[in-house]
PDB file of C-alpha atoms in Angstrom:
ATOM      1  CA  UNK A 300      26.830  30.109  78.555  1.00 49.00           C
ATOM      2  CA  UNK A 301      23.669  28.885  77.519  1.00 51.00           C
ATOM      3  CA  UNK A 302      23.086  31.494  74.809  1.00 59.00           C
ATOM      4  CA  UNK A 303      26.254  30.505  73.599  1.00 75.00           C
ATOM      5  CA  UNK A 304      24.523  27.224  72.101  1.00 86.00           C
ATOM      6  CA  UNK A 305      22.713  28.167  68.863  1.00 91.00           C
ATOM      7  CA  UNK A 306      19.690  24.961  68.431  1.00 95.00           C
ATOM      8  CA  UNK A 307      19.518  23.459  65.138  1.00 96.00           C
ATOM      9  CA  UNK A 308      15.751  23.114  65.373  1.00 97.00           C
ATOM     10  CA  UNK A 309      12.909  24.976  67.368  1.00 97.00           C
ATOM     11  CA  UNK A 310      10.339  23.321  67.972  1.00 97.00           C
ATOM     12  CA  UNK A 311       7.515  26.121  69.170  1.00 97.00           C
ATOM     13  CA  UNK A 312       4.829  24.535  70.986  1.00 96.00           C
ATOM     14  CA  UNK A 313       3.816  27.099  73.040  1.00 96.00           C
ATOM     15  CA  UNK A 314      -0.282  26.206  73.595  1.00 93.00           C
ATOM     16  CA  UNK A 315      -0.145  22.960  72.813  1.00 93.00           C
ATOM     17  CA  UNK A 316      -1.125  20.895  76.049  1.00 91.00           C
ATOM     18  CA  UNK A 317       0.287  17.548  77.302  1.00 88.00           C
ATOM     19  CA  UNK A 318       1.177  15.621  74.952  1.00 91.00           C
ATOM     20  CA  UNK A 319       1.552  18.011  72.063  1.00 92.00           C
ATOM     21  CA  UNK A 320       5.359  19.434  72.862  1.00 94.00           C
ATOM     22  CA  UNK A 321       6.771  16.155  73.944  1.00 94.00           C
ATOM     23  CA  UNK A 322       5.249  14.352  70.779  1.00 94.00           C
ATOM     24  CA  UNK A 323       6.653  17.530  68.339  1.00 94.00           C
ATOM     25  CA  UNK A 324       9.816  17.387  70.581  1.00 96.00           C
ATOM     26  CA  UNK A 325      10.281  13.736  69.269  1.00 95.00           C
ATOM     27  CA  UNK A 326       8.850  14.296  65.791  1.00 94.00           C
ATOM     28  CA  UNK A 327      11.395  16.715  65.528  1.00 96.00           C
ATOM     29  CA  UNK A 328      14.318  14.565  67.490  1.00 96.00           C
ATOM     30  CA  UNK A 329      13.294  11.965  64.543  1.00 94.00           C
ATOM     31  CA  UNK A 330      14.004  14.235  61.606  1.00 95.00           C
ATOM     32  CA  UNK A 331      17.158  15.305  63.304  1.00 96.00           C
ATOM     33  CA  UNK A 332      21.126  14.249  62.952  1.00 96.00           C
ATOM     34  CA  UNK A 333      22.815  13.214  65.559  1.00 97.00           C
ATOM     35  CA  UNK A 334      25.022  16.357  67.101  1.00 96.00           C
ATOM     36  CA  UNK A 335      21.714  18.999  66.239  1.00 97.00           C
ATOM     37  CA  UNK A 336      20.444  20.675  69.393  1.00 97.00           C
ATOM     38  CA  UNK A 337      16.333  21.006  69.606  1.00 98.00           C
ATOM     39  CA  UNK A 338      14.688  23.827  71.715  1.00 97.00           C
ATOM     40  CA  UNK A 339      11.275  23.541  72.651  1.00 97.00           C
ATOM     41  CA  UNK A 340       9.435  26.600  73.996  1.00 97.00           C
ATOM     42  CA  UNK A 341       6.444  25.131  75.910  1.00 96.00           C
ATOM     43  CA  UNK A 342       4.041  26.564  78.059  1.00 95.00           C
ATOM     44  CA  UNK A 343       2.930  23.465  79.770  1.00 92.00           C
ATOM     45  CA  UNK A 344       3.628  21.786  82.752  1.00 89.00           C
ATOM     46  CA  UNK A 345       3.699  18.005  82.522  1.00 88.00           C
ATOM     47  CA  UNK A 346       5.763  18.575  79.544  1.00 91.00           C
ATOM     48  CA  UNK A 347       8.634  19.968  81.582  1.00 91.00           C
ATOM     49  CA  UNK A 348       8.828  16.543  83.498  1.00 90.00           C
ATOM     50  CA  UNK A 349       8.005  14.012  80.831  1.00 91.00           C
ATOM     51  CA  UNK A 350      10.831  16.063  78.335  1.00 94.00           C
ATOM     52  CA  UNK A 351      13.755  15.089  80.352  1.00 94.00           C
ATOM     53  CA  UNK A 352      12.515  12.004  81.246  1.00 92.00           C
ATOM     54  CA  UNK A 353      12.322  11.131  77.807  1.00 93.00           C
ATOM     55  CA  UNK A 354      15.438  12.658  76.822  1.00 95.00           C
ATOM     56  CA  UNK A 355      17.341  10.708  79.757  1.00 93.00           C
ATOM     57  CA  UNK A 356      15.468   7.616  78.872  1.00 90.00           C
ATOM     58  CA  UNK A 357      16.173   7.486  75.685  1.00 92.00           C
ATOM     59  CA  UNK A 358      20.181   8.286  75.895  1.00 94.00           C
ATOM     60  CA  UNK A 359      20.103  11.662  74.926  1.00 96.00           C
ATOM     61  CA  UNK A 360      21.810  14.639  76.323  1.00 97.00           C
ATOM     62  CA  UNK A 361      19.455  17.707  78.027  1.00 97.00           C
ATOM     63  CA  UNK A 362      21.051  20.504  77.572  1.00 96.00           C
ATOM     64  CA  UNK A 363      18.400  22.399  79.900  1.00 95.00           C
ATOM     65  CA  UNK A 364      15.441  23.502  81.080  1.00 96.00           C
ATOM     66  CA  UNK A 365      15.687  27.236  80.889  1.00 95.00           C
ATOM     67  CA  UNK A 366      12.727  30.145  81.949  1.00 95.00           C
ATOM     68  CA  UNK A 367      11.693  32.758  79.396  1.00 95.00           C
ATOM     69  CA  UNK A 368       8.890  35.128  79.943  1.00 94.00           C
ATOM     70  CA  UNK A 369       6.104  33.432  80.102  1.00 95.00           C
ATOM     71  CA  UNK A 370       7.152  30.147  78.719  1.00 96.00           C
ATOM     72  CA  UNK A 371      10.033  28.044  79.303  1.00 96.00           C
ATOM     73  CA  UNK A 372      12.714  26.399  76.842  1.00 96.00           C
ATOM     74  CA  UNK A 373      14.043  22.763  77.194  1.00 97.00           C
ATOM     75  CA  UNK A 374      16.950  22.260  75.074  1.00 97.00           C
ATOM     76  CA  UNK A 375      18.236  18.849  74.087  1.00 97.00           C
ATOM     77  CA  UNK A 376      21.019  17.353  72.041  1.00 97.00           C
ATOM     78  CA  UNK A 377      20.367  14.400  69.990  1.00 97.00           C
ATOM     79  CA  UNK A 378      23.003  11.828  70.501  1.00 96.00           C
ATOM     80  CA  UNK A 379      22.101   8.925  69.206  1.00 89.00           C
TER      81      UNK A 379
ATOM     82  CA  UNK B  97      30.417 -13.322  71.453  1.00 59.00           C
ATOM     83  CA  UNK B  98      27.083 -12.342  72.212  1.00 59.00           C
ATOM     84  CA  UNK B  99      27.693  -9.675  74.429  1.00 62.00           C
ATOM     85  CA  UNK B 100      30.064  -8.128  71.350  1.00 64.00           C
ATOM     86  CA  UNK B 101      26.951  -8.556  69.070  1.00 63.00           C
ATOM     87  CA  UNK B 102      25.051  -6.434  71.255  1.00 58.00           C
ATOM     88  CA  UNK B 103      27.450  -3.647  71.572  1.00 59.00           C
ATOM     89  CA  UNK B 104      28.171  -3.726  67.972  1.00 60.00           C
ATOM     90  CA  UNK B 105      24.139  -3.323  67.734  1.00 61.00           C
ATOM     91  CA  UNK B 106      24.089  -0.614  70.187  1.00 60.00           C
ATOM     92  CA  UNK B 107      26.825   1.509  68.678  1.00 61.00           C
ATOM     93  CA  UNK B 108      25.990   0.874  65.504  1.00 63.00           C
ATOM     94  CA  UNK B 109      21.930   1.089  65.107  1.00 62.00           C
ATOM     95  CA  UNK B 110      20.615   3.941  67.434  1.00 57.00           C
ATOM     96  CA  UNK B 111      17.382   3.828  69.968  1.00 57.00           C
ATOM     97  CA  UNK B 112      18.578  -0.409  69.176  1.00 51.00           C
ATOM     98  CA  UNK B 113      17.976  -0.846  73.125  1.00 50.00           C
ATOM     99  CA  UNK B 114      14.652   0.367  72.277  1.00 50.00           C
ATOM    100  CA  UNK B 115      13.781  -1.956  69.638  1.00 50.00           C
ATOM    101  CA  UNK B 116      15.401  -5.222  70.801  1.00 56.00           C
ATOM    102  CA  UNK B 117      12.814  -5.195  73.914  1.00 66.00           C
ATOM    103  CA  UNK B 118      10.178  -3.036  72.527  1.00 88.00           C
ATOM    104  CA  UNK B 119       7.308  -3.426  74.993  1.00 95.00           C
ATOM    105  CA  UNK B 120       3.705  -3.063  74.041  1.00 96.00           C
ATOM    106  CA  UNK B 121       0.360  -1.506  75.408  1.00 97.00           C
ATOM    107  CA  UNK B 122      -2.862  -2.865  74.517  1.00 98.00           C
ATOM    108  CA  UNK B 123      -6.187  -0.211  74.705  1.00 98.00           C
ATOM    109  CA  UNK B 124      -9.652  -1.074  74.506  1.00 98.00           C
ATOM    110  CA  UNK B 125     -11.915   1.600  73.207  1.00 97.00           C
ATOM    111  CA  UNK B 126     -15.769   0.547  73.723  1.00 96.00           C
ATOM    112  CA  UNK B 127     -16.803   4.020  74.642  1.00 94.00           C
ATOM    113  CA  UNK B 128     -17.515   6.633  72.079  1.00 92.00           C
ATOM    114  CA  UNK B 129     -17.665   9.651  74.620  1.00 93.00           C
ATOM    115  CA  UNK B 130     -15.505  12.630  73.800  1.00 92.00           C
ATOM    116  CA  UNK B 131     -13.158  12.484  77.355  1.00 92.00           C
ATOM    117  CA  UNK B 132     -12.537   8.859  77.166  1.00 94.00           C
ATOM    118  CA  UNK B 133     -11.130   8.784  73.686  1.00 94.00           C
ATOM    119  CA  UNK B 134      -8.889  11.667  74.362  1.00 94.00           C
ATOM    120  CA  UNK B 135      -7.998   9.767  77.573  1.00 95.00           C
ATOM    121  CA  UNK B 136      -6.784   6.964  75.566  1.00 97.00           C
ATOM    122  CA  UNK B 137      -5.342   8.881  72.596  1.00 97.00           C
ATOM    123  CA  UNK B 138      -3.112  10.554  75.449  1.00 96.00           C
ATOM    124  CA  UNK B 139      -2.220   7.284  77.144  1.00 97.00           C
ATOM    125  CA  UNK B 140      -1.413   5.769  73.817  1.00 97.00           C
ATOM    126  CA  UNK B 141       1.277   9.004  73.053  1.00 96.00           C
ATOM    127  CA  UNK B 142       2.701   8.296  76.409  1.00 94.00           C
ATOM    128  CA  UNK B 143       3.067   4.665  75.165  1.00 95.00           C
ATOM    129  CA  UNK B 144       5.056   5.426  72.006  1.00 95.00           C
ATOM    130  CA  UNK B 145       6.888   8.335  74.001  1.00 93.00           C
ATOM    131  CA  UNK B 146       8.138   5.068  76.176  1.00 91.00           C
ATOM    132  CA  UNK B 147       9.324   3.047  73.242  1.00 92.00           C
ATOM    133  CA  UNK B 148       6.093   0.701  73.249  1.00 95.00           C
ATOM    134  CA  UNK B 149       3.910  -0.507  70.347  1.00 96.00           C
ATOM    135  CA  UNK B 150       0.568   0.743  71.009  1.00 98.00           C
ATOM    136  CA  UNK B 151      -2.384  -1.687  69.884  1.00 98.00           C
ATOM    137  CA  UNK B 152      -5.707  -0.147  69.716  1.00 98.00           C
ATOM    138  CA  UNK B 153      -8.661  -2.029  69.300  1.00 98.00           C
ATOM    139  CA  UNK B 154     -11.987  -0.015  68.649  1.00 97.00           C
ATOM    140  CA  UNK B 155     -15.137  -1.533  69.267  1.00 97.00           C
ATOM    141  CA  UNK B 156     -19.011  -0.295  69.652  1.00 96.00           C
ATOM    142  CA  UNK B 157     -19.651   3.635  70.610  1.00 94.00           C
ATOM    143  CA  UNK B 158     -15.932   4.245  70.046  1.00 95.00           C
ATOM    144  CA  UNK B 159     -15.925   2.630  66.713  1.00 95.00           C
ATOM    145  CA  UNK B 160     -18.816   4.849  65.377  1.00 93.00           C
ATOM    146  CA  UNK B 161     -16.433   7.911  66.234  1.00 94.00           C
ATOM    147  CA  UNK B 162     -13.911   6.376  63.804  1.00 95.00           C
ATOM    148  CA  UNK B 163     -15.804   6.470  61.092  1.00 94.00           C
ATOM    149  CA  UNK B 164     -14.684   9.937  58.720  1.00 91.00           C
ATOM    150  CA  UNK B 165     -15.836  13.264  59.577  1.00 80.00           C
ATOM    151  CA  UNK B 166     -17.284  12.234  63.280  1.00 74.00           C
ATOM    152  CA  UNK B 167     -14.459  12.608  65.234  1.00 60.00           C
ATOM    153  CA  UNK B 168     -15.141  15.485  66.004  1.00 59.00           C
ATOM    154  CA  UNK B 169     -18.965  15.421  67.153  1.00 63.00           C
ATOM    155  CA  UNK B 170     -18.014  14.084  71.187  1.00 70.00           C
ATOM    156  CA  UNK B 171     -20.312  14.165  74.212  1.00 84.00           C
ATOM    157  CA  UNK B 172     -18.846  13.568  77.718  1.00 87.00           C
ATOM    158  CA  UNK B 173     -19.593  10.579  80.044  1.00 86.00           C
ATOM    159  CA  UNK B 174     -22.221  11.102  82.252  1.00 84.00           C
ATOM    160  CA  UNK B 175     -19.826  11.714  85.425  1.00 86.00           C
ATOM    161  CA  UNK B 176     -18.531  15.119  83.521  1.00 84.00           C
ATOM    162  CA  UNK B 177     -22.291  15.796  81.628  1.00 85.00           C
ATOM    163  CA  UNK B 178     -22.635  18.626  84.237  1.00 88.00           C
ATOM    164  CA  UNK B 179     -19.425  19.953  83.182  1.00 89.00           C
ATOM    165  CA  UNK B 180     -19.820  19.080  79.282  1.00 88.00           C
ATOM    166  CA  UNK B 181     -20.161  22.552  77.854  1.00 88.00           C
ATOM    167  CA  UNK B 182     -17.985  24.410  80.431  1.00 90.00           C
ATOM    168  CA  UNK B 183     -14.909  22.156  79.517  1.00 89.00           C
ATOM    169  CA  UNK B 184     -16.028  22.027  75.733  1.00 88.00           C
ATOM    170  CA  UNK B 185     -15.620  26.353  75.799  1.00 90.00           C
ATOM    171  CA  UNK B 186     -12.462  25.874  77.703  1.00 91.00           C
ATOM    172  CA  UNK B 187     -10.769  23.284  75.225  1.00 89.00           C
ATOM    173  CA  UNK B 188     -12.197  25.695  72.380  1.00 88.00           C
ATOM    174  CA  UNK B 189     -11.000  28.526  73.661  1.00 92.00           C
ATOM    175  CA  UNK B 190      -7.519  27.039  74.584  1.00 91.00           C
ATOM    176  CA  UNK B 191      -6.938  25.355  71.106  1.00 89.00           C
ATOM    177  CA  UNK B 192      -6.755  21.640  72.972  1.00 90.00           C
ATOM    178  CA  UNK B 193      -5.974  19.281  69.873  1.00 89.00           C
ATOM    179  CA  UNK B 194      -9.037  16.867  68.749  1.00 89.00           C
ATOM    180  CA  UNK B 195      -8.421  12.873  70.198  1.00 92.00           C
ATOM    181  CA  UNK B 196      -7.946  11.810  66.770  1.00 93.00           C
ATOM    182  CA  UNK B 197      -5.007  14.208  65.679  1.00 93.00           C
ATOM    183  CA  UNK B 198      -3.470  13.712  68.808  1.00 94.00           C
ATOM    184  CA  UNK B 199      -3.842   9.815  67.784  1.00 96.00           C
ATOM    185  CA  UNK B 200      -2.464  10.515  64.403  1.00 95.00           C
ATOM    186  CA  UNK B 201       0.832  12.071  65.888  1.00 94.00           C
ATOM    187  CA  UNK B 202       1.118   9.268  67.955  1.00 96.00           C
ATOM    188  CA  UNK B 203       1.185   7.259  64.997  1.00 95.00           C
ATOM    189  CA  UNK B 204       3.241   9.079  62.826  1.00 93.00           C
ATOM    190  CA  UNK B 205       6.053   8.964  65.987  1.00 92.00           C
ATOM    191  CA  UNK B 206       5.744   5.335  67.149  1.00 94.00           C
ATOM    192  CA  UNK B 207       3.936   2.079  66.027  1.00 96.00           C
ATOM    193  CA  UNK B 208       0.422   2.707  66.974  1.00 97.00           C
ATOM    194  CA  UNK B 209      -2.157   0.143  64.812  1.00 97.00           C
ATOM    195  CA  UNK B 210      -5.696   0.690  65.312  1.00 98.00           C
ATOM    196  CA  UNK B 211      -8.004  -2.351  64.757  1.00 97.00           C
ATOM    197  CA  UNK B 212     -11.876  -1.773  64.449  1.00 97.00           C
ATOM    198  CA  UNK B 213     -13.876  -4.514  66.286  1.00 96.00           C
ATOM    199  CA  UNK B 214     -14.641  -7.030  62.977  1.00 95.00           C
ATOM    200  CA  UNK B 215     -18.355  -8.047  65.229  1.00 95.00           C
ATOM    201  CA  UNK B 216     -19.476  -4.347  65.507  1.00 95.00           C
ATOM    202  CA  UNK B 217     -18.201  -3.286  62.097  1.00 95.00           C
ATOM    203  CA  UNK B 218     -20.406  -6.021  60.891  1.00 94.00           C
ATOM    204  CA  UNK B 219     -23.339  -5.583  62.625  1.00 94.00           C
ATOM    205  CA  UNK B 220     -23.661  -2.033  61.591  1.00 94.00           C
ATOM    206  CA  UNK B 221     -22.611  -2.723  58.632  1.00 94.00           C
ATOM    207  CA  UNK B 222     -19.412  -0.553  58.918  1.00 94.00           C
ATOM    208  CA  UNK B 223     -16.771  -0.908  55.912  1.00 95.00           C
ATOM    209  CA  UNK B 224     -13.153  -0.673  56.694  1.00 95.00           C
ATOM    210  CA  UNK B 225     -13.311   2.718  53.918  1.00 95.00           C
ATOM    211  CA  UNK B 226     -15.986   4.107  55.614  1.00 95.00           C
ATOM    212  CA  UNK B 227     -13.836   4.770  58.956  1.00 96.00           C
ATOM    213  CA  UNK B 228     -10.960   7.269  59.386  1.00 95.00           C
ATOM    214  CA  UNK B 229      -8.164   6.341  57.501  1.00 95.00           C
ATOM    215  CA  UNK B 230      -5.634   6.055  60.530  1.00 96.00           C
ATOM    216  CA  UNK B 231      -8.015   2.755  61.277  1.00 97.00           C
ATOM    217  CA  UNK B 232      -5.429   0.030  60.161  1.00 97.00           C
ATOM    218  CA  UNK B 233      -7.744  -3.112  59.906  1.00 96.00           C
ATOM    219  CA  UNK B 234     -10.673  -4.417  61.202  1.00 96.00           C
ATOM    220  CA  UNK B 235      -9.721  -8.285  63.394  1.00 95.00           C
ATOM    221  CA  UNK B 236     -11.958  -9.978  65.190  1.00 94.00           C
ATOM    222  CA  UNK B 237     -12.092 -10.749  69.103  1.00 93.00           C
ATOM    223  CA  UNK B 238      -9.558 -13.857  68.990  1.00 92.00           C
ATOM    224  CA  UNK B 239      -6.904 -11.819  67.236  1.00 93.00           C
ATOM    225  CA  UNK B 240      -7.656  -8.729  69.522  1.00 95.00           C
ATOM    226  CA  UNK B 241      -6.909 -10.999  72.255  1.00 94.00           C
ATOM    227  CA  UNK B 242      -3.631 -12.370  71.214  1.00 93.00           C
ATOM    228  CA  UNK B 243      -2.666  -9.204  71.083  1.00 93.00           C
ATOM    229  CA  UNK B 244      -3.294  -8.512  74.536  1.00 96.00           C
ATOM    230  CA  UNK B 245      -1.949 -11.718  75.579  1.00 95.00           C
ATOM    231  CA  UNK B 246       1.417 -11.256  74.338  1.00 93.00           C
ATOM    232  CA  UNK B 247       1.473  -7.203  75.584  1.00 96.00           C
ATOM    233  CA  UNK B 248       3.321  -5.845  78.832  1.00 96.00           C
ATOM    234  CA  UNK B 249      -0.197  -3.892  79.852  1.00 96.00           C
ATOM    235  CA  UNK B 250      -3.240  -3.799  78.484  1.00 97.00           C
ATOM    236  CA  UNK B 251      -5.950  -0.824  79.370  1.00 97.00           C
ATOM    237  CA  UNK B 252      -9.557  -0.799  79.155  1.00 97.00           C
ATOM    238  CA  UNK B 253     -10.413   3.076  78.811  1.00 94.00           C
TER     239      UNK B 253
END
């Protein structure tokens, strides 16, 4: 299923400690239309809390959190 | 009738919510050592990552690490002086993004104004060109504080 969703945007931030992803997640939610889908591959670990808390806060969709070797993948829709 | 006007706003102007109560954070940056300004670079991201307007003012030690080309040149607080070139190889090593670009992102994200202290700046004779660019202004004390005064939180790193 998840597969199925191709992202409009991927943000890799794979290194970058907290608060680098969230802050290029957002950057990147900025630039974005409402309806795109962001992915950000991450390798930290506050940023898989604060992302969807940020993307809940701020009335967006999260799509998911997902595991990939070695990283993981947090995919969000923009919706407003 | 008001209620309409808001969910006209709502629907109408995205992240509105956001900007009709924007809160704001107020930092204090006196100290000029290398783990306290990334502390507060960090805490000011988390501000604009909440919706807030981040306020920075930037006084003494910290202030002389504004100025261009010194951002860069940090020594640790004397609790982690032990630990200063251990940590320094680690964040080297690991790519850790210098205080002041992490500042900058949280500026080009959010509304983040940093204010150089106008009583330091003087006495060391400190011009506003002199200091990092991403330095918005240099205010005195009065105007620092009515900041603070009208702020949700205000953090002395």
């Amino acid at each position: 299923m998840e597969n199925e969703i191709k992202p409009n945007k991927v943000v890799d931030a794979r290194g970058s400690f907290c608060p680098g992803p969230l802050m290029e997640m957002i950057k990147a939610y900025k630039e974005a239309k409402v309806g795109d889908v962001i992915s950000v591959y991450s390798t930290d670990s506050g940023t898989k809390k604060d992302a969807p808390a940020w993307i809940n806060k701020s009335g967006n969709e999260l799509i998911g959190i997902f595991d990939r070797t070695g990283y993981y993948e947090i995919m969000m829709k923009k919706v407003k | 009738m008001v209620n309409m006007l808001v969910i006209v706003l709502f629907k109408f102007f995205p992240m509105t919510e956001l900007r009709i109560m924007t809160e704001k954070m107020t930092l204090l940056f006196v100290s000029g050592t290398l783990d306290k300004l990334m502390a507060g670079s960090i805490i000011a991201s988390g501000g604009v990552a909440n919706g807030m307007d981040v306020d920075i003012f930037v006084s003494f030690w910290a202030l002389m690490n504004f100025k261009k080309g010194q951002a860069m040149n940090g020594k640790f607080s004397y609790e982690g002086a032990e630990m200063e070139k251990q940590v320094m190889d680690i964040m080297k090593k690991k790519k850790v993004a210098p205080w002041i670009e992490t500042l900058r992102s949280a500026k080009e994200i959010g509304n983040v104004k940093i204010y150089g202290c106008a009583m330091f700046a003087d006495l060391m004779e400190i011009k506003k060109e002199e200091l990092d660019p991403i330095v918005d202004d240099i205010i005195g004390v009065a105007e620092f504080v009515s900041l603070a005064k009208d702020s949700n939180m205000t953090l002395f790193i």
